[in-house]
mmCIF file of C-alpha atoms in Angstrom:
data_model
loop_
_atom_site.group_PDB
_atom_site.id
_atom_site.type_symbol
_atom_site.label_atom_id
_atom_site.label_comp_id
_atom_site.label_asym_id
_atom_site.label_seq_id
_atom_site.Cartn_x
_atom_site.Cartn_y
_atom_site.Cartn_z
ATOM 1 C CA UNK C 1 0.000 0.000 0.000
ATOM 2 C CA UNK C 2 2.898 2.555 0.857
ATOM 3 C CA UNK C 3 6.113 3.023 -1.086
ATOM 4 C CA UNK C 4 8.998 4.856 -0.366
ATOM 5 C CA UNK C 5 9.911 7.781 -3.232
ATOM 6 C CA UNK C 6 13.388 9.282 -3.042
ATOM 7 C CA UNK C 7 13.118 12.919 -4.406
ATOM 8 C CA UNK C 8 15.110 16.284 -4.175
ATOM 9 C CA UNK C 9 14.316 19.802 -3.456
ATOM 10 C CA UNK C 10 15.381 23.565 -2.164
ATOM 11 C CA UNK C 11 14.223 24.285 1.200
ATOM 12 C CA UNK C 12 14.235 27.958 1.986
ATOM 13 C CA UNK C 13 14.815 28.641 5.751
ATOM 14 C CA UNK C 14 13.784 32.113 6.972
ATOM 15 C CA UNK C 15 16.276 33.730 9.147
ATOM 16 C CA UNK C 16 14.094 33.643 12.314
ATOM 17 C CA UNK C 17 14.318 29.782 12.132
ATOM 18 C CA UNK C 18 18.070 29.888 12.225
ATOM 19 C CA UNK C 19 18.520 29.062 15.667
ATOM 20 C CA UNK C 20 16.850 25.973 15.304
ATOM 21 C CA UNK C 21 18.671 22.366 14.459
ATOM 22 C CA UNK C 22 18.779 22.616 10.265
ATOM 23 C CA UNK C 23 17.823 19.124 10.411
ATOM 24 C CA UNK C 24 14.148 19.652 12.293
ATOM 25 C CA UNK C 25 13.322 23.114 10.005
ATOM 26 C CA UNK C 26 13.892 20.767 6.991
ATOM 27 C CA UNK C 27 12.293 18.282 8.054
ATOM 28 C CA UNK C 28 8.806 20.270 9.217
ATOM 29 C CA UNK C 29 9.332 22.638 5.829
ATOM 30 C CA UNK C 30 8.896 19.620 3.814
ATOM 31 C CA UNK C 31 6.366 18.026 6.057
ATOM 32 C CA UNK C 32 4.470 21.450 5.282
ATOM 33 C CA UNK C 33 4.938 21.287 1.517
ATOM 34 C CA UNK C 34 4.373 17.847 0.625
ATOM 35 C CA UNK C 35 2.225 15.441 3.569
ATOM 36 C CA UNK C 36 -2.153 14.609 2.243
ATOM 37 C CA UNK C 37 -0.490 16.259 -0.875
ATOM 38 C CA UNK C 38 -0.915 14.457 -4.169
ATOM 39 C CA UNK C 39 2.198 14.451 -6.195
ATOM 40 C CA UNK C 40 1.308 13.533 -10.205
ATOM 41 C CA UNK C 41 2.099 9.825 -11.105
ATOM 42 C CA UNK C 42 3.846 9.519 -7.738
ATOM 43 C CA UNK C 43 1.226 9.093 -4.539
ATOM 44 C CA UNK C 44 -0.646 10.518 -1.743
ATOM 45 C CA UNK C 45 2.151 11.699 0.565
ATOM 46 C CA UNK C 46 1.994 10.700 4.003
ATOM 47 C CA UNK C 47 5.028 12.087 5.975
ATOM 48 C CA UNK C 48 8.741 12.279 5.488
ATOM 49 C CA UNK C 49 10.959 8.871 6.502
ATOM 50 C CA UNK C 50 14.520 10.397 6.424
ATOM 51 C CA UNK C 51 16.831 12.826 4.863
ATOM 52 C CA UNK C 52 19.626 11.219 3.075
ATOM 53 C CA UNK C 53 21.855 13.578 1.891
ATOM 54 C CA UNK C 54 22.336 17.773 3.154
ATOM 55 C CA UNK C 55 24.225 19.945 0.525
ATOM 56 C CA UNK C 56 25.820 23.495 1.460
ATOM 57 C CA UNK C 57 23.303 26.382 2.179
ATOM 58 C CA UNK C 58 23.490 29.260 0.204
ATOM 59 C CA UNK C 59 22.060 32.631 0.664
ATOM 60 C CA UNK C 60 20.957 34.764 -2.239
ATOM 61 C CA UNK C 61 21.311 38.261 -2.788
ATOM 62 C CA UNK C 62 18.077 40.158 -1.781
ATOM 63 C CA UNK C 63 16.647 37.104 0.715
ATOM 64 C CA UNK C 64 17.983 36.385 3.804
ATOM 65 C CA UNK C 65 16.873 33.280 3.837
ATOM 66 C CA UNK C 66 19.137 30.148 3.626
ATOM 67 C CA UNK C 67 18.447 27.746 0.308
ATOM 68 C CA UNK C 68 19.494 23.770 1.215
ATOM 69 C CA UNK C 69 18.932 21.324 -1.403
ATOM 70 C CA UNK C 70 17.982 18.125 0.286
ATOM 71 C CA UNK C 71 17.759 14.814 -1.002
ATOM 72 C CA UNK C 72 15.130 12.923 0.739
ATOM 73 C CA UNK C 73 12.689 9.873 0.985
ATOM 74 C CA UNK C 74 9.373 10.098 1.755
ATOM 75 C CA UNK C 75 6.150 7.995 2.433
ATOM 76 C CA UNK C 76 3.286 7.629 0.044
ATOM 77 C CA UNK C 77 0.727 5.713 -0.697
ATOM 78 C CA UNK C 78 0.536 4.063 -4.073
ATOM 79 C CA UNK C 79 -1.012 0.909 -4.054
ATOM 80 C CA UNK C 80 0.618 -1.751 -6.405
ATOM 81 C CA UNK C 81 -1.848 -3.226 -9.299
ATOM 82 C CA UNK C 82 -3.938 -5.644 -8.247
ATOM 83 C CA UNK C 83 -3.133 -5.316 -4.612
ATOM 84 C CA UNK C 84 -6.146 -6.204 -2.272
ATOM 85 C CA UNK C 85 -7.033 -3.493 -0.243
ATOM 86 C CA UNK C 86 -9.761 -3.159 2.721
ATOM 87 C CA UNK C 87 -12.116 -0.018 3.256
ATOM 88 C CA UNK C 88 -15.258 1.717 3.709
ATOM 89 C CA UNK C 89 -18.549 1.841 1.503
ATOM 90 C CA UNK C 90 -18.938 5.464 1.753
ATOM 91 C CA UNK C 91 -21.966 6.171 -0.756
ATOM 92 C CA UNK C 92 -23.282 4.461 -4.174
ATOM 93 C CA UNK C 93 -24.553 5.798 -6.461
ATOM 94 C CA UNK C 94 -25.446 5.077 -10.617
ATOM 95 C CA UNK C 95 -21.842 5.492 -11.406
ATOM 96 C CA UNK C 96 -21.124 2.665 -9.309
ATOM 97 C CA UNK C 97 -19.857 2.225 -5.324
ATOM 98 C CA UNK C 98 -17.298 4.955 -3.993
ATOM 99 C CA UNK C 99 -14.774 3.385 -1.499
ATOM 100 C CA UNK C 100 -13.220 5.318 1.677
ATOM 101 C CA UNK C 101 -9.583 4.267 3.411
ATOM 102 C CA UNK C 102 -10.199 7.275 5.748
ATOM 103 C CA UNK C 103 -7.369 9.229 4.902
ATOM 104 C CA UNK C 104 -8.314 8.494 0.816
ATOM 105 C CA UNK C 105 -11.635 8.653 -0.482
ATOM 106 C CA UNK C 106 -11.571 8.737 -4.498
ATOM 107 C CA UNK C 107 -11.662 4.830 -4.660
ATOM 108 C CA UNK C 108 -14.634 4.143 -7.180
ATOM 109 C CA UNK C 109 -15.914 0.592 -8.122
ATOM 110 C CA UNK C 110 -17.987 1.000 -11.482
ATOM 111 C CA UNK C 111 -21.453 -1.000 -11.811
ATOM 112 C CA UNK C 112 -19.492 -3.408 -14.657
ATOM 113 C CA UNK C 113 -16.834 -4.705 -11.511
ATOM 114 C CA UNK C 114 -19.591 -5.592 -8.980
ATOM 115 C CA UNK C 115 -20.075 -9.138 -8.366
ATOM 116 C CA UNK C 116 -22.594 -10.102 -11.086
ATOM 117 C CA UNK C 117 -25.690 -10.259 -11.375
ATOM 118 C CA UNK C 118 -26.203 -6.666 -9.554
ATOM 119 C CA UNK C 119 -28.401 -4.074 -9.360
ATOM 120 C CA UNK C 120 -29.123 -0.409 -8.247
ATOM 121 C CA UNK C 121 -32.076 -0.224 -5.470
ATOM 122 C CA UNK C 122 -33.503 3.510 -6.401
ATOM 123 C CA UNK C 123 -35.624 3.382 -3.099
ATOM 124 C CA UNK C 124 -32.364 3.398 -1.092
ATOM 125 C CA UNK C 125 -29.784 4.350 -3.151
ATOM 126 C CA UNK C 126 -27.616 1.182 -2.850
ATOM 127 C CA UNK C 127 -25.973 -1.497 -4.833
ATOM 128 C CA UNK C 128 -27.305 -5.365 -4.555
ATOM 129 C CA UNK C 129 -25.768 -8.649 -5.233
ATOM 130 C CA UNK C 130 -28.283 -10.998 -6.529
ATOM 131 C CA UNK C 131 -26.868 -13.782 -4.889
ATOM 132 C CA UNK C 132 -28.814 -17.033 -6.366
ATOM 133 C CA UNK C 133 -28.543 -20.728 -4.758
ATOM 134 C CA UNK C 134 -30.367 -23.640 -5.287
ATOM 135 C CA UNK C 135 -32.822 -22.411 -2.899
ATOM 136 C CA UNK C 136 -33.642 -19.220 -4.381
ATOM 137 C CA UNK C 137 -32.249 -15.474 -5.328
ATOM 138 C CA UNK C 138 -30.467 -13.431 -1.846
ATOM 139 C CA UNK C 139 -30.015 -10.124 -2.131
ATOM 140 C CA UNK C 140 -27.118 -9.201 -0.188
ATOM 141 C CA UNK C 141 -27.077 -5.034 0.093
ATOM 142 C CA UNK C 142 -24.066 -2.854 -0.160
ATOM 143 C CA UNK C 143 -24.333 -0.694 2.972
ATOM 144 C CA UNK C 144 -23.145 2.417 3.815
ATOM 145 C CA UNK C 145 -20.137 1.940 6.571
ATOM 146 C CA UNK C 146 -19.753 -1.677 5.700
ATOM 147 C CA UNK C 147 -16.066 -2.932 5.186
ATOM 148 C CA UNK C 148 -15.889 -4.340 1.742
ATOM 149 C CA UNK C 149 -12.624 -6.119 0.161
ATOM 150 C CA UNK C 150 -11.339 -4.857 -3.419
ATOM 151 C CA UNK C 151 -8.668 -5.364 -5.843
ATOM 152 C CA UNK C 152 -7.289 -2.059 -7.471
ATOM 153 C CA UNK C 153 -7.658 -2.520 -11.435
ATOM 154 C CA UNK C 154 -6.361 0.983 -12.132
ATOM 155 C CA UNK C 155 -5.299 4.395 -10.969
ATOM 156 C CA UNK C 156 -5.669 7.959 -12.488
ATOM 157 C CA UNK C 157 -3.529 10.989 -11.876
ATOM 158 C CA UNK C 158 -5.022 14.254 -13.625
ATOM 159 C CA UNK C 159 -2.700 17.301 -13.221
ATOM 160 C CA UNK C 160 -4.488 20.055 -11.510
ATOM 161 C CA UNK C 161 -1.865 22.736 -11.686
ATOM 162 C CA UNK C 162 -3.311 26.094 -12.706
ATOM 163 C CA UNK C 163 -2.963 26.259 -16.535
ATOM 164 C CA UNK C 164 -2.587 30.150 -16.459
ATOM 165 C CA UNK C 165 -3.467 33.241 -18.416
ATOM 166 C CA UNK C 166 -4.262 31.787 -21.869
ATOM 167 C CA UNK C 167 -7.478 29.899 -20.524
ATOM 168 C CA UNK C 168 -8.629 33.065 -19.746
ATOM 169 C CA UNK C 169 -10.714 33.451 -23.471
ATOM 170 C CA UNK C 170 -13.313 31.303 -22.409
ATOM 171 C CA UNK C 171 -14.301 33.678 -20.016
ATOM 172 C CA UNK C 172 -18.264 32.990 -21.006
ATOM 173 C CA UNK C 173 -18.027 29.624 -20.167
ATOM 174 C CA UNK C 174 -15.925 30.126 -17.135
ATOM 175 C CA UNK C 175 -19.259 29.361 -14.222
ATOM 176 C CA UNK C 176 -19.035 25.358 -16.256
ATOM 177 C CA UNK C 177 -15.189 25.054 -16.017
ATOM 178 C CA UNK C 178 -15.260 25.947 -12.257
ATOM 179 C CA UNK C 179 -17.666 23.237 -11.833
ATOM 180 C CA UNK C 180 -15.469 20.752 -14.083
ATOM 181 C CA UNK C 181 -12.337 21.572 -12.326
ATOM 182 C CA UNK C 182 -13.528 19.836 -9.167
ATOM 183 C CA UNK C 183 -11.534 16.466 -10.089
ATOM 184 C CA UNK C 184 -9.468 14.711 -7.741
ATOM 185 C CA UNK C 185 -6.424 14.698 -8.415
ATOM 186 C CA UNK C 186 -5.409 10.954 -7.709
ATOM 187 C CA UNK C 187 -8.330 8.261 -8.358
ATOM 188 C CA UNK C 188 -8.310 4.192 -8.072
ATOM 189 C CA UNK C 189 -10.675 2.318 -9.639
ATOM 190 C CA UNK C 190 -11.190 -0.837 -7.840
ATOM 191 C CA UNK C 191 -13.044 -4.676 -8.731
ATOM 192 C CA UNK C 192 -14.966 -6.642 -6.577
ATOM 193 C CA UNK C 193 -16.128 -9.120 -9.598
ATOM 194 C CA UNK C 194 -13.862 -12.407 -7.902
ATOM 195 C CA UNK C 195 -14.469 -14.957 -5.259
ATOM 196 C CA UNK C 196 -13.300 -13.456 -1.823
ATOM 197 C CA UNK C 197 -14.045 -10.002 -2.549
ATOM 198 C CA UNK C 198 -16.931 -7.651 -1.454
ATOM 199 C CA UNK C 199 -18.309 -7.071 1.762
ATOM 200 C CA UNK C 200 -16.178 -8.746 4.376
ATOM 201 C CA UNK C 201 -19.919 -10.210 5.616
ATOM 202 C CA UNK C 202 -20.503 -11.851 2.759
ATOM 203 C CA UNK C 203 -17.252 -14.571 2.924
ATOM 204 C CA UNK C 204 -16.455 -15.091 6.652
ATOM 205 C CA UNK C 205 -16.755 -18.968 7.901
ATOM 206 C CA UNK C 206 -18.663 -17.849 11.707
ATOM 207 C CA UNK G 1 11.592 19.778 -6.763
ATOM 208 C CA UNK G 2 12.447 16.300 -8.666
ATOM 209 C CA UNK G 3 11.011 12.462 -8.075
ATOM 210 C CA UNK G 4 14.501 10.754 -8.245
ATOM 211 C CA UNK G 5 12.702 7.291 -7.382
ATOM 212 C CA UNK G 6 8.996 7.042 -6.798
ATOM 213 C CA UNK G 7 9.558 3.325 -6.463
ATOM 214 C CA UNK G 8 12.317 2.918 -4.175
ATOM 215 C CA UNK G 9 11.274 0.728 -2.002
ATOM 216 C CA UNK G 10 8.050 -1.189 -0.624
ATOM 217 C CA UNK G 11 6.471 -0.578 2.860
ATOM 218 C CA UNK G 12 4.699 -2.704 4.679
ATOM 219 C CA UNK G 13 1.765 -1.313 7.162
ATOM 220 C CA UNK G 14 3.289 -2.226 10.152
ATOM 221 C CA UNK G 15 6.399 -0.074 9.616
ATOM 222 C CA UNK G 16 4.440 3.129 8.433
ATOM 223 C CA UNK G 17 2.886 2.299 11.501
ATOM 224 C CA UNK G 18 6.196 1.982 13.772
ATOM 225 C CA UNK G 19 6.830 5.171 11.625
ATOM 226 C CA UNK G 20 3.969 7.091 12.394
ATOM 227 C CA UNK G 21 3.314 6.240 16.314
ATOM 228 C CA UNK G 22 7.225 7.058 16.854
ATOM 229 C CA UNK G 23 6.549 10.778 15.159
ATOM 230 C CA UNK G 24 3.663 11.244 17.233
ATOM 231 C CA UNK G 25 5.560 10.910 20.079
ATOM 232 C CA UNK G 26 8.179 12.911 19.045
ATOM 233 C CA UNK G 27 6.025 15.763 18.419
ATOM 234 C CA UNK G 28 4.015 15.123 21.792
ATOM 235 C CA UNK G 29 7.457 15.742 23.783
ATOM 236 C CA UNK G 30 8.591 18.434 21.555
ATOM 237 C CA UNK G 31 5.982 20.986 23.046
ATOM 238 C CA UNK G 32 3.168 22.746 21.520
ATOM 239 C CA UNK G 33 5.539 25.729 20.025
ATOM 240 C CA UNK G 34 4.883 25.092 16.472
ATOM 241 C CA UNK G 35 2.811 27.387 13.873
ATOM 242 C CA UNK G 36 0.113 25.058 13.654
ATOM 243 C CA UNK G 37 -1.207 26.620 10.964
ATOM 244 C CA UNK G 38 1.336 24.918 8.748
ATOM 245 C CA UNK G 39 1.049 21.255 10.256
ATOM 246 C CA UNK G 40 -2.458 20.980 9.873
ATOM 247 C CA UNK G 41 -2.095 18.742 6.854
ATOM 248 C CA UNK G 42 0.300 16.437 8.807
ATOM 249 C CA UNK G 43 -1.863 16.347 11.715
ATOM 250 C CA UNK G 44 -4.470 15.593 9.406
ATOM 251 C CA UNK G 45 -2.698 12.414 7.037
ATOM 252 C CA UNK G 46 -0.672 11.373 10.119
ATOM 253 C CA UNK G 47 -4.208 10.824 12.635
ATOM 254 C CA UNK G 48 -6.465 9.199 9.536
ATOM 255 C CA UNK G 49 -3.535 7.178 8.447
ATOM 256 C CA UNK G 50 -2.759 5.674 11.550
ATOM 257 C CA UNK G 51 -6.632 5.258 12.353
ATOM 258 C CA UNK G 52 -6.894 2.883 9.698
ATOM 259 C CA UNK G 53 -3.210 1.378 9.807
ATOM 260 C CA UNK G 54 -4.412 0.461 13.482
ATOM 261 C CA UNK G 55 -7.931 -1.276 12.503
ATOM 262 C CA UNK G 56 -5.235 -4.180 10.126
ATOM 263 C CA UNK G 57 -3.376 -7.043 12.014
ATOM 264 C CA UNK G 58 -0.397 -5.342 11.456
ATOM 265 C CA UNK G 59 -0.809 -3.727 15.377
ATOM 266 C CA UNK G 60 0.239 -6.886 16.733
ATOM 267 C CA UNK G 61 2.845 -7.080 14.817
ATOM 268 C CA UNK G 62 6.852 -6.312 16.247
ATOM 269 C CA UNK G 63 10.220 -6.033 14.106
ATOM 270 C CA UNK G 64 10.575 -9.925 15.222
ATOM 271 C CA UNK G 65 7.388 -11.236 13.975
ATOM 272 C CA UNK G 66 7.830 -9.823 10.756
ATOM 273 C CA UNK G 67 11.322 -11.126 10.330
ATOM 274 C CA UNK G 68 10.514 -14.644 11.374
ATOM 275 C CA UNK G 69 7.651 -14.567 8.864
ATOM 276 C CA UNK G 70 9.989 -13.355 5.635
ATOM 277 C CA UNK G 71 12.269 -16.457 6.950
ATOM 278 C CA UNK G 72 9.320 -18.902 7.023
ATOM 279 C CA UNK G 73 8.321 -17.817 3.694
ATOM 280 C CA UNK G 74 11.230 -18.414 1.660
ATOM 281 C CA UNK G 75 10.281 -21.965 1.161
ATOM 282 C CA UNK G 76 7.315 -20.543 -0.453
ATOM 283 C CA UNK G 77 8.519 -19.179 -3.654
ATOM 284 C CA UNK G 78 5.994 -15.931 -3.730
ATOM 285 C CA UNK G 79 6.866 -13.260 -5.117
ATOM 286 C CA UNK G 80 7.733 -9.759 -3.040
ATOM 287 C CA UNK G 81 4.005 -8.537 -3.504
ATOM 288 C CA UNK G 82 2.182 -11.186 -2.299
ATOM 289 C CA UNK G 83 4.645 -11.747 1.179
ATOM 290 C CA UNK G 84 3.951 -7.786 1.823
ATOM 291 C CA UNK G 85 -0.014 -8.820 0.471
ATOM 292 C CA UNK G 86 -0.039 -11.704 3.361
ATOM 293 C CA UNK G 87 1.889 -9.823 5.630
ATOM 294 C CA UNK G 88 -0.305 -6.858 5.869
ATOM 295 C CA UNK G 89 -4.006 -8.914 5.790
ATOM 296 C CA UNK G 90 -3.497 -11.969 7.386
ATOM 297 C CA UNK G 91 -5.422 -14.457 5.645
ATOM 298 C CA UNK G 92 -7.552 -17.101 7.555
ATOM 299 C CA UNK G 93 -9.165 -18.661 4.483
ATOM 300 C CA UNK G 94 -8.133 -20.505 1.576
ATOM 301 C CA UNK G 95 -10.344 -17.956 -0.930
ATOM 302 C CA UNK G 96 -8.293 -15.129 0.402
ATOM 303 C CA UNK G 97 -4.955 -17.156 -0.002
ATOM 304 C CA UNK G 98 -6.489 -17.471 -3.858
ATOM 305 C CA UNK G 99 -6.732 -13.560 -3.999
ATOM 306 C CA UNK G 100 -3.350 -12.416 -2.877
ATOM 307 C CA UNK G 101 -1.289 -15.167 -4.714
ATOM 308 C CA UNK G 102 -1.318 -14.610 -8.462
ATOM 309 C CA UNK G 103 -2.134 -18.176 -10.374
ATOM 310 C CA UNK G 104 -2.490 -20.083 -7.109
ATOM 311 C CA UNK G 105 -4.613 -23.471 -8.375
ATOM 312 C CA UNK G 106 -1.166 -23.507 -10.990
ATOM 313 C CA UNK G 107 1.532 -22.760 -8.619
ATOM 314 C CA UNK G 108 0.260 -24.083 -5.050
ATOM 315 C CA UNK G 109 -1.211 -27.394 -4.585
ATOM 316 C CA UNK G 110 -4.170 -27.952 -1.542
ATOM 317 C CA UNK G 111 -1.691 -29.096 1.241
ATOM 318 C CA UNK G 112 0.816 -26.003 0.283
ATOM 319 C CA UNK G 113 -2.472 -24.261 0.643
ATOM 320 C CA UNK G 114 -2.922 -25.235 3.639
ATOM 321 C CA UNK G 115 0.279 -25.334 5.154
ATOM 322 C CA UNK G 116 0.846 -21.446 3.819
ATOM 323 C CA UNK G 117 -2.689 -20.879 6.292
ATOM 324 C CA UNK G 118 -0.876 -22.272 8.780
ATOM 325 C CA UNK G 119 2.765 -20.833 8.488
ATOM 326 C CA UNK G 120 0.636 -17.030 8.762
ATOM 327 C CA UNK G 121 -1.774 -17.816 11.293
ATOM 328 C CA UNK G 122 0.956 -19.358 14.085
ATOM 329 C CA UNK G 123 3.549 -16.412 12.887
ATOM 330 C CA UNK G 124 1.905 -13.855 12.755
ATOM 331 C CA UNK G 125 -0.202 -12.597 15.412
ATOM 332 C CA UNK G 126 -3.894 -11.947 15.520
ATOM 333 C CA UNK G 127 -6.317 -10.379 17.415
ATOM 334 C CA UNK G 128 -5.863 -12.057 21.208
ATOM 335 C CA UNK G 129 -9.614 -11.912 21.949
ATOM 336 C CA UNK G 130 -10.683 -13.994 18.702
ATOM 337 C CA UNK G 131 -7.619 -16.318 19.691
ATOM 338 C CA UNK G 132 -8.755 -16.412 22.885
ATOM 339 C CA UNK G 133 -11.869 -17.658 21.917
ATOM 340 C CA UNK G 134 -10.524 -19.851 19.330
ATOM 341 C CA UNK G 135 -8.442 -22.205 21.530
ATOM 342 C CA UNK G 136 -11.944 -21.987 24.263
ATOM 343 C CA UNK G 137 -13.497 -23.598 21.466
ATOM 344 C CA UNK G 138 -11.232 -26.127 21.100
ATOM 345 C CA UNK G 139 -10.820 -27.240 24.345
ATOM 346 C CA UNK G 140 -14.711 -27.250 24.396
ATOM 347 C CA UNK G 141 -14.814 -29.969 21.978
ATOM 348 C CA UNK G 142 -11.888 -31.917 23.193
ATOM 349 C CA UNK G 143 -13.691 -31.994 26.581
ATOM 350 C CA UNK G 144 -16.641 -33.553 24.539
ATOM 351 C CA UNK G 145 -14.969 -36.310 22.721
ATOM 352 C CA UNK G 146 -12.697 -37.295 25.881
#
């Protein structure tokens, strides 16, 4: 579920910070920047693990700050293809069931990965397995708060860096791109179509 | 700022979660003298994370555990993804076994199976109350038969 990503960067340390270790205001500077940050085709970031390598700080003309470029590892969560994962129904809806880890929440499972045969209840707004046996058709409901078991088919990273200035000709159309824009920067899609998966309820022996 | 490696290395739960509790106490005894205007995300990530990291088996897990499990697995031939898979879930059943290890009706025969079940489930450690109520059980029905 979590990887470790080497990466570089400047850290700019005010002057008022001076008197602190270099090591801690590096260390909470890139805490600041990067942790529940979603860096593209990388990961959620979680927190920093260690800081491999310190080179000299310089200060610039006009800043008083001191500029360290750090080389660095830290935490992030990037599930692996086809890793199992455990979470949270957090809503359905037409587009399918939408999955919560609690500190990630754009996990969808489309209507086309459910166990099969399934449908969409209008009345309350959930997904059901038609679950036939010998004796008859069960329909076993996808709850709201129930843990469910999924296998991550794939993964989407949109880049939602501003695109600047030039964007700035569709300015009639501008109320629908602010309500487009709302994507998530990081999305998995997950399947629950296989033997084992689904709600944990649905496979336990007791 | 540049990505040098975003696949360095794989982590398994329990050590972001040895990772995770130890920074929380570090902050604790540092003192409340940081802008907390700028930690807010980490307080954020770092309490949800470890939420859920602490509802997985890997809370009863310690630095020992895990190594005597990688040890016990090397008979195995799995691949590095599906140790950290069965490391971090803890499979009890045979269907979840199926789900973690790619091909497993080609590669693994019923008694491997069976014995894998068993290698994870005396290694690693579970939750004490269900175990505790597992071996009750068990003595309950030896009691019957003798």
């Amino acid at each position: 579920m979590f990887v470790l990503v080497e990466m570089t960067d400047t850290v700019r340390i005010p002057p008022w910070q001076f008197e602190r270790k270099l090591n801690e205001s590096i260390a909470e500077e890139l805490n600041k920047k990067l942790a529940n940050k979603v860096v593209y085709n990388v990961g959620l970031c979680i927190c920093l693990y260690d800081i491999t390598k310190l080179e000299d700080s310089y200060i610039f003309p006009g800043d008083g700050a001191s500029h360290t470029k750090v080389h660095f590892r830290y935490v992030v969560f990037h599930p692996f293809l086809d890793e199992i994962l455990i979470g949270q129904i957090k809503s359905c809806s037409q587009d399918g069931v939408h999955v919560s880890i609690g500190f990630f929440d754009d996990i969808v499972i489309p209507p086309e990965s459910l166990q099969q045969p399934a449908k969409f209840d209008e009345a309350e707004q959930v997904w059901v397995w038609e679950y036939e046996t010998e004796e008859g058709a069960h329909d076993l409901y996808m709850d709201i708060g129930e843990e469910i078991r999924f296998r991550v088919v794939d993964e989407t990273f949109v880049d939602t860096s501003p695109t600047g200035p030039s964007s700035a000709e569709a300015s009639t159309s501008s109320a629908t791109e602010e309500v487009q824009k709302k994507e998530a920067p990081y999305t998995l899609v997950g399947s629950i179509s296989e033997p084992g998966l689904g709600l944990l309820s649905w496979w336990t022996n007791s | 700022m540049e990505v040098k490696d975003a696949n360095a290395a794989l982590l398994s739960n329990f050590e972001v979660f040895q990772l995770l509790t130890d920074l929380k106490q570090q902050r604790k005894e540092s003192g409340k003298n940081k802008q907390s205007s700028g930690q807010q995300n980490l307080n954020t990530i770092m309490y949800e994370t470890l939420k859920y990291i602490s509802k997985t088996p890997c809370r009863y897990q310690s630095p020992e555990t895990v190594r005597d499990f990688l040890i016990a697995m090397k008979g195995h031939k799995l691949t590095k993804a599906e140790k950290l898979q069965l490391l971090n879930h803890r499979p009890v059943t045979a269907v979840e076994i199926q789900l973690m290890v790619e091909e497993s009706e080609e590669r693994l025969t019923e008694e491997q199976i069976e014995s894998l079940l068993q290698t994870v489930t005396s290694i690693l450690p579970g939750d004490p109350e269900e175990q505790q109520r597992d071996s009750e059980m068990a003595t309950e029905d030896k009691g019957d038969q003798a």
